[in-house]
Amino acid sequence: MIRIEDVTKVYKTSTRPALNNVSFEVDKGEFVFVIGPSGSGKSTFLRLLLREETPTKGKIYISNVDVAKMPRRKVPRLRQTIGCVFQDFRLLSNKTVFENVAFALEVIGKPAHTIRKVVPEVLELVGLDGKSDRMPNELSGGEQQRVAIARAFVNRPLMLLADEPTGNLDPDTSQDIMLLLERINRTGTTVLMATHDHSIVDSMRRRVVELEFGKVIRDDARGVYGVGN
Amino acid sequence: MRASFVFSEVVTGLRRNVTMTIAMILTTAISLAMLGGGLLIAQTVDLTKERYLDDIEVSIFLTDDVSANDESCTEDPCAALRQSLEESDEVETVIYQSRDEAYESFQRIFEEQPELVELARPEALPASLRVRLVDPERADVITEEYEGEAGIAQIQDQGVFLERLIDGLNSFRNITLVGSLALLAAALLLIANMVQISAFTRRTEVGIMRLVGATRWYTQLPFLLEAMVAGVIGAILAAGSLVGLQLFVVDGVLAELREAGIISLPSLLYTVLIVAPVLLVSAMVISAVTGYVTLRMYVRH
């Protein structure tokens, strides 16, 4: 699914590489935590997968396509196969829940009848059925993150990238969000989640890739956050 | 591409920056109206020139001596002059007007001022050769060649008066065009600014669009269309005000001049069929190009 080969990323403004000769693989349908302190290279890694950045050196394969060498015009198609969720939800405040999710389909040219059919389905999946006409500011943080997850998942991506999705949520709500991500993972979607949240990593017992100073220092199939510290 | 989506994005965008949009529409409208005005004046110049050139003559007034003694231009120097003129490639026709004929025509012209006719004596009027040129604008060639020759008192080129009128119109046209260029530059900057503001206020949307894999067309077309819609509204306003100006002001104020045959104005049809489309197309091209360049320069994809 994802194969990272000897990837190094150096930003122009910095002397130290954000990622330093990183290699690992993620299989289809896996659930992987990417952990590490701020500045360890987690966000750079996610940006490389989205082709927001290109690596200074090395190769990044997604479904056997080298993302770094992909021509620009093919990037939108790549991104259509990747869903994204962020710490700050990134919802459009002037659109309803339904419209926020529908937006992701509208802008890639999906026909209206598909949108009318698919959006309610995914809202039900994330547990927001009945709230489709609410505005984002009428929702709790957890509900807003569910909308964001619905939007990321509505086009049935092969892979879901979550960058600190529980960073703004209380522990109980975070747990609910994790259950939702797990449910999405069970549909066959690969989930990559960057996080600082010890308790979540420890309770889930999934694969953990730990980064520090741009290097992979640990890759446990069923890891916890604290091991080695 | 879903038209309804793009359309609603454009409408929201225009409404969101309503003050900016109005400023841009007005500047575009005024600059285009001036451009159109310039085009109309240029057309007036052409039409007026065309009208006059047909009638323009160079008059070679003969000396008193010749006027008095050579009734029908059969003796030299008049006959020689006439022959030489007729043989010239520049000349179309030469007509001799004797002193008596000049007096008759004088009487005709000043019919309504009998006291003037009373005062004038045929002896005061010179005989002349009325020369019509192949190219009326090359009168100076004749003037240079024959000035000072025996038998010639004075050479008068009617084209000089026309030139004065044309010069006046032309400088008026130039002022209008320069003004329109300056305003066009302002309109250009306003378009660029509008696109930037629009892109900035919609950065969250655009960010999400890029993230979910919208193509460049989808992310940028609304901005381009926004600029183009505003530009087209400006062009329509400009064309409308030109037509209005022509119907209610120019035709009224200049009606006398036109009826007297002093100037020829372009028809309303010219404004509607030629000037208006020119304005419309310029507005679309200018706003689209400016919008595109602005997006390339300021908005990362």
PDB file of N, CA, C and O in Angstrom, chain B residues 143-205:
ATOM      1  N   THR B 143       1.249  73.037 -53.903  1.00  0.00           N
ATOM      2  CA  THR B 143       1.627  74.344 -53.377  1.00  0.00           C
ATOM      3  C   THR B 143       3.119  74.594 -53.576  1.00  0.00           C
ATOM      4  O   THR B 143       3.534  75.622 -54.094  1.00  0.00           O
ATOM      5  N   GLU B 144       3.917  73.616 -53.212  1.00  0.00           N
ATOM      6  CA  GLU B 144       5.371  73.780 -53.316  1.00  0.00           C
ATOM      7  C   GLU B 144       5.822  73.969 -54.761  1.00  0.00           C
ATOM      8  O   GLU B 144       6.665  74.799 -55.068  1.00  0.00           O
ATOM      9  N   GLU B 145       5.201  73.191 -55.622  1.00  0.00           N
ATOM     10  CA  GLU B 145       5.652  73.205 -57.009  1.00  0.00           C
ATOM     11  C   GLU B 145       5.316  74.518 -57.727  1.00  0.00           C
ATOM     12  O   GLU B 145       6.110  75.027 -58.507  1.00  0.00           O
ATOM     13  N   TYR B 146       4.125  75.077 -57.413  1.00  0.00           N
ATOM     14  CA  TYR B 146       3.675  76.220 -58.224  1.00  0.00           C
ATOM     15  C   TYR B 146       3.799  77.568 -57.526  1.00  0.00           C
ATOM     16  O   TYR B 146       3.687  78.604 -58.165  1.00  0.00           O
ATOM     17  N   GLU B 147       4.010  77.554 -56.251  1.00  0.00           N
ATOM     18  CA  GLU B 147       4.114  78.796 -55.473  1.00  0.00           C
ATOM     19  C   GLU B 147       5.136  79.729 -56.134  1.00  0.00           C
ATOM     20  O   GLU B 147       6.255  79.320 -56.438  1.00  0.00           O
ATOM     21  N   GLY B 148       4.743  80.981 -56.378  1.00  0.00           N
ATOM     22  CA  GLY B 148       5.684  81.976 -56.891  1.00  0.00           C
ATOM     23  C   GLY B 148       5.858  81.977 -58.396  1.00  0.00           C
ATOM     24  O   GLY B 148       6.591  82.781 -58.940  1.00  0.00           O
ATOM     25  N   GLU B 149       5.177  81.070 -59.084  1.00  0.00           N
ATOM     26  CA  GLU B 149       5.315  81.062 -60.544  1.00  0.00           C
ATOM     27  C   GLU B 149       4.614  82.274 -61.161  1.00  0.00           C
ATOM     28  O   GLU B 149       3.687  82.842 -60.547  1.00  0.00           O
ATOM     29  N   ALA B 150       5.008  82.626 -62.333  1.00  0.00           N
ATOM     30  CA  ALA B 150       4.434  83.788 -63.016  1.00  0.00           C
ATOM     31  C   ALA B 150       2.928  83.628 -63.150  1.00  0.00           C
ATOM     32  O   ALA B 150       2.443  82.545 -63.480  1.00  0.00           O
ATOM     33  N   GLY B 151       2.194  84.690 -62.858  1.00  0.00           N
ATOM     34  CA  GLY B 151       0.755  84.668 -63.026  1.00  0.00           C
ATOM     35  C   GLY B 151      -0.001  84.227 -61.791  1.00  0.00           C
ATOM     36  O   GLY B 151      -1.204  84.360 -61.700  1.00  0.00           O
ATOM     37  N   ILE B 152       0.714  83.678 -60.800  1.00  0.00           N
ATOM     38  CA  ILE B 152       0.020  83.183 -59.603  1.00  0.00           C
ATOM     39  C   ILE B 152       0.131  84.193 -58.466  1.00  0.00           C
ATOM     40  O   ILE B 152       1.224  84.630 -58.125  1.00  0.00           O
ATOM     41  N   ALA B 153      -1.019  84.556 -57.912  1.00  0.00           N
ATOM     42  CA  ALA B 153      -1.004  85.486 -56.789  1.00  0.00           C
ATOM     43  C   ALA B 153      -0.912  84.721 -55.469  1.00  0.00           C
ATOM     44  O   ALA B 153      -0.149  85.071 -54.581  1.00  0.00           O
ATOM     45  N   GLN B 154      -1.708  83.654 -55.361  1.00  0.00           N
ATOM     46  CA  GLN B 154      -1.773  82.947 -54.088  1.00  0.00           C
ATOM     47  C   GLN B 154      -2.324  81.545 -54.309  1.00  0.00           C
ATOM     48  O   GLN B 154      -3.172  81.328 -55.182  1.00  0.00           O
ATOM     49  N   ILE B 155      -1.829  80.603 -53.527  1.00  0.00           N
ATOM     50  CA  ILE B 155      -2.393  79.252 -53.594  1.00  0.00           C
ATOM     51  C   ILE B 155      -3.063  78.950 -52.261  1.00  0.00           C
ATOM     52  O   ILE B 155      -2.448  79.122 -51.208  1.00  0.00           O
ATOM     53  N   GLN B 156      -4.319  78.556 -52.341  1.00  0.00           N
ATOM     54  CA  GLN B 156      -5.031  78.301 -51.089  1.00  0.00           C
ATOM     55  C   GLN B 156      -5.506  76.853 -51.047  1.00  0.00           C
ATOM     56  O   GLN B 156      -6.177  76.365 -51.951  1.00  0.00           O
ATOM     57  N   ASP B 157      -5.127  76.178 -49.971  1.00  0.00           N
ATOM     58  CA  ASP B 157      -5.491  74.761 -49.814  1.00  0.00           C
ATOM     59  C   ASP B 157      -6.588  74.662 -48.765  1.00  0.00           C
ATOM     60  O   ASP B 157      -6.363  74.921 -47.592  1.00  0.00           O
ATOM     61  N   GLN B 158      -7.795  74.278 -49.201  1.00  0.00           N
ATOM     62  CA  GLN B 158      -8.913  74.168 -48.249  1.00  0.00           C
ATOM     63  C   GLN B 158      -8.657  73.091 -47.197  1.00  0.00           C
ATOM     64  O   GLN B 158      -9.207  73.118 -46.111  1.00  0.00           O
ATOM     65  N   GLY B 159      -7.798  72.155 -47.593  1.00  0.00           N
ATOM     66  CA  GLY B 159      -7.477  71.065 -46.680  1.00  0.00           C
ATOM     67  C   GLY B 159      -6.925  71.563 -45.364  1.00  0.00           C
ATOM     68  O   GLY B 159      -7.082  70.909 -44.324  1.00  0.00           O
ATOM     69  N   VAL B 160      -6.288  72.742 -45.379  1.00  0.00           N
ATOM     70  CA  VAL B 160      -5.722  73.284 -44.143  1.00  0.00           C
ATOM     71  C   VAL B 160      -6.806  73.463 -43.086  1.00  0.00           C
ATOM     72  O   VAL B 160      -6.597  73.155 -41.914  1.00  0.00           O
ATOM     73  N   PHE B 161      -7.981  73.913 -43.512  1.00  0.00           N
ATOM     74  CA  PHE B 161      -9.073  74.097 -42.542  1.00  0.00           C
ATOM     75  C   PHE B 161      -9.544  72.766 -41.999  1.00  0.00           C
ATOM     76  O   PHE B 161      -9.789  72.609 -40.813  1.00  0.00           O
ATOM     77  N   LEU B 162      -9.640  71.802 -42.921  1.00  0.00           N
ATOM     78  CA  LEU B 162     -10.053  70.467 -42.496  1.00  0.00           C
ATOM     79  C   LEU B 162      -9.055  69.918 -41.485  1.00  0.00           C
ATOM     80  O   LEU B 162      -9.427  69.382 -40.453  1.00  0.00           O
ATOM     81  N   GLU B 163      -7.763  70.139 -41.818  1.00  0.00           N
ATOM     82  CA  GLU B 163      -6.751  69.607 -40.912  1.00  0.00           C
ATOM     83  C   GLU B 163      -6.894  70.163 -39.502  1.00  0.00           C
ATOM     84  O   GLU B 163      -6.716  69.457 -38.526  1.00  0.00           O
ATOM     85  N   ARG B 164      -7.240  71.452 -39.442  1.00  0.00           N
ATOM     86  CA  ARG B 164      -7.412  72.051 -38.124  1.00  0.00           C
ATOM     87  C   ARG B 164      -8.539  71.350 -37.361  1.00  0.00           C
ATOM     88  O   ARG B 164      -8.399  71.019 -36.192  1.00  0.00           O
ATOM     89  N   LEU B 165      -9.635  71.091 -38.063  1.00  0.00           N
ATOM     90  CA  LEU B 165     -10.771  70.408 -37.430  1.00  0.00           C
ATOM     91  C   LEU B 165     -10.366  69.003 -36.987  1.00  0.00           C
ATOM     92  O   LEU B 165     -10.623  68.577 -35.858  1.00  0.00           O
ATOM     93  N   ILE B 166      -9.675  68.314 -37.918  1.00  0.00           N
ATOM     94  CA  ILE B 166      -9.258  66.939 -37.635  1.00  0.00           C
ATOM     95  C   ILE B 166      -8.276  66.917 -36.474  1.00  0.00           C
ATOM     96  O   ILE B 166      -8.376  66.081 -35.573  1.00  0.00           O
ATOM     97  N   ASP B 167      -7.328  67.862 -36.480  1.00  0.00           N
ATOM     98  CA  ASP B 167      -6.356  67.934 -35.383  1.00  0.00           C
ATOM     99  C   ASP B 167      -7.060  68.082 -34.053  1.00  0.00           C
ATOM    100  O   ASP B 167      -6.722  67.426 -33.077  1.00  0.00           O
ATOM    101  N   GLY B 168      -8.072  68.969 -34.056  1.00  0.00           N
ATOM    102  CA  GLY B 168      -8.842  69.183 -32.828  1.00  0.00           C
ATOM    103  C   GLY B 168      -9.471  67.876 -32.357  1.00  0.00           C
ATOM    104  O   GLY B 168      -9.311  67.475 -31.206  1.00  0.00           O
ATOM    105  N   LEU B 169     -10.133  67.201 -33.292  1.00  0.00           N
ATOM    106  CA  LEU B 169     -10.794  65.947 -32.942  1.00  0.00           C
ATOM    107  C   LEU B 169      -9.785  64.894 -32.484  1.00  0.00           C
ATOM    108  O   LEU B 169     -10.008  64.172 -31.514  1.00  0.00           O
ATOM    109  N   ASN B 170      -8.641  64.863 -33.202  1.00  0.00           N
ATOM    110  CA  ASN B 170      -7.633  63.864 -32.867  1.00  0.00           C
ATOM    111  C   ASN B 170      -7.061  64.070 -31.477  1.00  0.00           C
ATOM    112  O   ASN B 170      -6.862  63.113 -30.732  1.00  0.00           O
ATOM    113  N   SER B 171      -6.792  65.331 -31.111  1.00  0.00           N
ATOM    114  CA  SER B 171      -6.218  65.528 -29.779  1.00  0.00           C
ATOM    115  C   SER B 171      -7.264  65.191 -28.720  1.00  0.00           C
ATOM    116  O   SER B 171      -6.935  64.638 -27.668  1.00  0.00           O
ATOM    117  N   PHE B 172      -8.520  65.481 -29.025  1.00  0.00           N
ATOM    118  CA  PHE B 172      -9.593  65.100 -28.112  1.00  0.00           C
ATOM    119  C   PHE B 172      -9.608  63.577 -27.940  1.00  0.00           C
ATOM    120  O   PHE B 172      -9.687  63.054 -26.825  1.00  0.00           O
ATOM    121  N   ARG B 173      -9.460  62.879 -29.078  1.00  0.00           N
ATOM    122  CA  ARG B 173      -9.440  61.422 -29.039  1.00  0.00           C
ATOM    123  C   ARG B 173      -8.260  60.917 -28.220  1.00  0.00           C
ATOM    124  O   ARG B 173      -8.382  60.032 -27.386  1.00  0.00           O
ATOM    125  N   ASN B 174      -7.073  61.550 -28.435  1.00  0.00           N
ATOM    126  CA  ASN B 174      -5.882  61.104 -27.702  1.00  0.00           C
ATOM    127  C   ASN B 174      -6.032  61.283 -26.204  1.00  0.00           C
ATOM    128  O   ASN B 174      -5.655  60.403 -25.430  1.00  0.00           O
ATOM    129  N   ILE B 175      -6.592  62.434 -25.819  1.00  0.00           N
ATOM    130  CA  ILE B 175      -6.811  62.664 -24.388  1.00  0.00           C
ATOM    131  C   ILE B 175      -7.700  61.574 -23.815  1.00  0.00           C
ATOM    132  O   ILE B 175      -7.414  60.987 -22.771  1.00  0.00           O
ATOM    133  N   THR B 176      -8.767  61.266 -24.549  1.00  0.00           N
ATOM    134  CA  THR B 176      -9.684  60.228 -24.083  1.00  0.00           C
ATOM    135  C   THR B 176      -8.974  58.887 -23.949  1.00  0.00           C
ATOM    136  O   THR B 176      -9.143  58.183 -22.958  1.00  0.00           O
ATOM    137  N   LEU B 177      -8.160  58.556 -24.959  1.00  0.00           N
ATOM    138  CA  LEU B 177      -7.497  57.250 -24.918  1.00  0.00           C
ATOM    139  C   LEU B 177      -6.475  57.172 -23.795  1.00  0.00           C
ATOM    140  O   LEU B 177      -6.380  56.164 -23.106  1.00  0.00           O
ATOM    141  N   VAL B 178      -5.713  58.247 -23.597  1.00  0.00           N
ATOM    142  CA  VAL B 178      -4.732  58.251 -22.505  1.00  0.00           C
ATOM    143  C   VAL B 178      -5.452  58.112 -21.167  1.00  0.00           C
ATOM    144  O   VAL B 178      -5.072  57.309 -20.307  1.00  0.00           O
ATOM    145  N   GLY B 179      -6.547  58.883 -21.024  1.00  0.00           N
ATOM    146  CA  GLY B 179      -7.339  58.778 -19.796  1.00  0.00           C
ATOM    147  C   GLY B 179      -7.835  57.362 -19.592  1.00  0.00           C
ATOM    148  O   GLY B 179      -7.751  56.812 -18.489  1.00  0.00           O
ATOM    149  N   SER B 180      -8.306  56.749 -20.659  1.00  0.00           N
ATOM    150  CA  SER B 180      -8.846  55.399 -20.520  1.00  0.00           C
ATOM    151  C   SER B 180      -7.738  54.413 -20.163  1.00  0.00           C
ATOM    152  O   SER B 180      -7.947  53.488 -19.394  1.00  0.00           O
ATOM    153  N   LEU B 181      -6.528  54.651 -20.692  1.00  0.00           N
ATOM    154  CA  LEU B 181      -5.409  53.761 -20.349  1.00  0.00           C
ATOM    155  C   LEU B 181      -5.069  53.856 -18.867  1.00  0.00           C
ATOM    156  O   LEU B 181      -4.864  52.843 -18.204  1.00  0.00           O
ATOM    157  N   ALA B 182      -5.023  55.094 -18.366  1.00  0.00           N
ATOM    158  CA  ALA B 182      -4.711  55.274 -16.946  1.00  0.00           C
ATOM    159  C   ALA B 182      -5.750  54.571 -16.084  1.00  0.00           C
ATOM    160  O   ALA B 182      -5.414  53.846 -15.140  1.00  0.00           O
ATOM    161  N   LEU B 183      -7.023  54.754 -16.447  1.00  0.00           N
ATOM    162  CA  LEU B 183      -8.076  54.117 -15.666  1.00  0.00           C
ATOM    163  C   LEU B 183      -8.047  52.605 -15.817  1.00  0.00           C
ATOM    164  O   LEU B 183      -8.363  51.870 -14.887  1.00  0.00           O
ATOM    165  N   LEU B 184      -7.649  52.160 -17.008  1.00  0.00           N
ATOM    166  CA  LEU B 184      -7.559  50.729 -17.246  1.00  0.00           C
ATOM    167  C   LEU B 184      -6.504  50.107 -16.333  1.00  0.00           C
ATOM    168  O   LEU B 184      -6.687  49.008 -15.810  1.00  0.00           O
ATOM    169  N   ALA B 185      -5.400  50.851 -16.148  1.00  0.00           N
ATOM    170  CA  ALA B 185      -4.358  50.367 -15.227  1.00  0.00           C
ATOM    171  C   ALA B 185      -4.947  50.241 -13.831  1.00  0.00           C
ATOM    172  O   ALA B 185      -4.719  49.247 -13.132  1.00  0.00           O
ATOM    173  N   ALA B 186      -5.744  51.247 -13.430  1.00  0.00           N
ATOM    174  CA  ALA B 186      -6.377  51.189 -12.114  1.00  0.00           C
ATOM    175  C   ALA B 186      -7.321  49.992 -12.032  1.00  0.00           C
ATOM    176  O   ALA B 186      -7.320  49.249 -11.047  1.00  0.00           O
ATOM    177  N   ALA B 187      -8.081  49.780 -13.101  1.00  0.00           N
ATOM    178  CA  ALA B 187      -9.013  48.656 -13.121  1.00  0.00           C
ATOM    179  C   ALA B 187      -8.262  47.330 -13.000  1.00  0.00           C
ATOM    180  O   ALA B 187      -8.666  46.430 -12.268  1.00  0.00           O
ATOM    181  N   LEU B 188      -7.120  47.266 -13.685  1.00  0.00           N
ATOM    182  CA  LEU B 188      -6.284  46.059 -13.654  1.00  0.00           C
ATOM    183  C   LEU B 188      -5.856  45.733 -12.222  1.00  0.00           C
ATOM    184  O   LEU B 188      -5.953  44.604 -11.756  1.00  0.00           O
ATOM    185  N   LEU B 189      -5.373  46.775 -11.527  1.00  0.00           N
ATOM    186  CA  LEU B 189      -4.920  46.571 -10.150  1.00  0.00           C
ATOM    187  C   LEU B 189      -6.091  46.169  -9.260  1.00  0.00           C
ATOM    188  O   LEU B 189      -5.950  45.335  -8.373  1.00  0.00           O
ATOM    189  N   LEU B 190      -7.252  46.779  -9.524  1.00  0.00           N
ATOM    190  CA  LEU B 190      -8.423  46.433  -8.718  1.00  0.00           C
ATOM    191  C   LEU B 190      -8.829  44.981  -8.949  1.00  0.00           C
ATOM    192  O   LEU B 190      -9.207  44.281  -8.012  1.00  0.00           O
ATOM    193  N   ILE B 191      -8.728  44.543 -10.200  1.00  0.00           N
ATOM    194  CA  ILE B 191      -9.061  43.138 -10.486  1.00  0.00           C
ATOM    195  C   ILE B 191      -8.099  42.227  -9.726  1.00  0.00           C
ATOM    196  O   ILE B 191      -8.509  41.290  -9.047  1.00  0.00           O
ATOM    197  N   ALA B 192      -6.796  42.565  -9.827  1.00  0.00           N
ATOM    198  CA  ALA B 192      -5.790  41.745  -9.143  1.00  0.00           C
ATOM    199  C   ALA B 192      -6.084  41.705  -7.649  1.00  0.00           C
ATOM    200  O   ALA B 192      -6.059  40.648  -7.016  1.00  0.00           O
ATOM    201  N   ASN B 193      -6.406  42.886  -7.106  1.00  0.00           N
ATOM    202  CA  ASN B 193      -6.697  42.973  -5.683  1.00  0.00           C
ATOM    203  C   ASN B 193      -7.929  42.169  -5.316  1.00  0.00           C
ATOM    204  O   ASN B 193      -7.960  41.452  -4.320  1.00  0.00           O
ATOM    205  N   MET B 194      -8.944  42.285  -6.161  1.00  0.00           N
ATOM    206  CA  MET B 194     -10.188  41.579  -5.903  1.00  0.00           C
ATOM    207  C   MET B 194      -9.951  40.068  -5.873  1.00  0.00           C
ATOM    208  O   MET B 194     -10.457  39.368  -4.988  1.00  0.00           O
ATOM    209  N   VAL B 195      -9.165  39.601  -6.844  1.00  0.00           N
ATOM    210  CA  VAL B 195      -8.891  38.159  -6.890  1.00  0.00           C
ATOM    211  C   VAL B 195      -8.118  37.725  -5.648  1.00  0.00           C
ATOM    212  O   VAL B 195      -8.406  36.690  -5.046  1.00  0.00           O
ATOM    213  N   GLN B 196      -7.153  38.568  -5.242  1.00  0.00           N
ATOM    214  CA  GLN B 196      -6.377  38.222  -4.042  1.00  0.00           C
ATOM    215  C   GLN B 196      -7.246  38.164  -2.804  1.00  0.00           C
ATOM    216  O   GLN B 196      -7.164  37.226  -2.011  1.00  0.00           O
ATOM    217  N   ILE B 197      -8.086  39.188  -2.633  1.00  0.00           N
ATOM    218  CA  ILE B 197      -8.967  39.214  -1.453  1.00  0.00           C
ATOM    219  C   ILE B 197      -9.880  38.009  -1.476  1.00  0.00           C
ATOM    220  O   ILE B 197     -10.072  37.310  -0.480  1.00  0.00           O
ATOM    221  N   SER B 198     -10.409  37.759  -2.672  1.00  0.00           N
ATOM    222  CA  SER B 198     -11.320  36.647  -2.832  1.00  0.00           C
ATOM    223  C   SER B 198     -10.636  35.333  -2.474  1.00  0.00           C
ATOM    224  O   SER B 198     -11.199  34.494  -1.771  1.00  0.00           O
ATOM    225  N   ALA B 199      -9.407  35.177  -2.955  1.00  0.00           N
ATOM    226  CA  ALA B 199      -8.663  33.945  -2.666  1.00  0.00           C
ATOM    227  C   ALA B 199      -8.346  33.859  -1.178  1.00  0.00           C
ATOM    228  O   ALA B 199      -8.360  32.786  -0.593  1.00  0.00           O
ATOM    229  N   PHE B 200      -8.075  35.041  -0.571  1.00  0.00           N
ATOM    230  CA  PHE B 200      -7.738  35.024   0.849  1.00  0.00           C
ATOM    231  C   PHE B 200      -8.949  34.658   1.698  1.00  0.00           C
ATOM    232  O   PHE B 200      -8.865  33.808   2.577  1.00  0.00           O
ATOM    233  N   THR B 201     -10.099  35.303   1.399  1.00  0.00           N
ATOM    234  CA  THR B 201     -11.278  35.004   2.216  1.00  0.00           C
ATOM    235  C   THR B 201     -11.720  33.560   2.035  1.00  0.00           C
ATOM    236  O   THR B 201     -12.397  33.007   2.882  1.00  0.00           O
ATOM    237  N   ARG B 202     -11.327  32.973   0.917  1.00  0.00           N
ATOM    238  CA  ARG B 202     -11.762  31.599   0.679  1.00  0.00           C
ATOM    239  C   ARG B 202     -10.629  30.601   0.838  1.00  0.00           C
ATOM    240  O   ARG B 202     -10.689  29.503   0.295  1.00  0.00           O
ATOM    241  N   ARG B 203      -9.594  30.976   1.616  1.00  0.00           N
ATOM    242  CA  ARG B 203      -8.441  30.079   1.688  1.00  0.00           C
ATOM    243  C   ARG B 203      -8.794  28.751   2.335  1.00  0.00           C
ATOM    244  O   ARG B 203      -8.255  27.716   1.969  1.00  0.00           O
ATOM    245  N   THR B 204      -9.738  28.754   3.307  1.00  0.00           N
ATOM    246  CA  THR B 204     -10.116  27.479   3.924  1.00  0.00           C
ATOM    247  C   THR B 204     -10.763  26.569   2.885  1.00  0.00           C
ATOM    248  O   THR B 204     -10.396  25.406   2.750  1.00  0.00           O
ATOM    249  N   GLU B 205     -11.733  27.143   2.141  1.00  0.00           N
ATOM    250  CA  GLU B 205     -12.375  26.363   1.088  1.00  0.00           C
ATOM    251  C   GLU B 205     -11.346  25.801   0.109  1.00  0.00           C
ATOM    252  O   GLU B 205     -11.363  24.620  -0.210  1.00  0.00           O
TER     253      GLU B 205
END
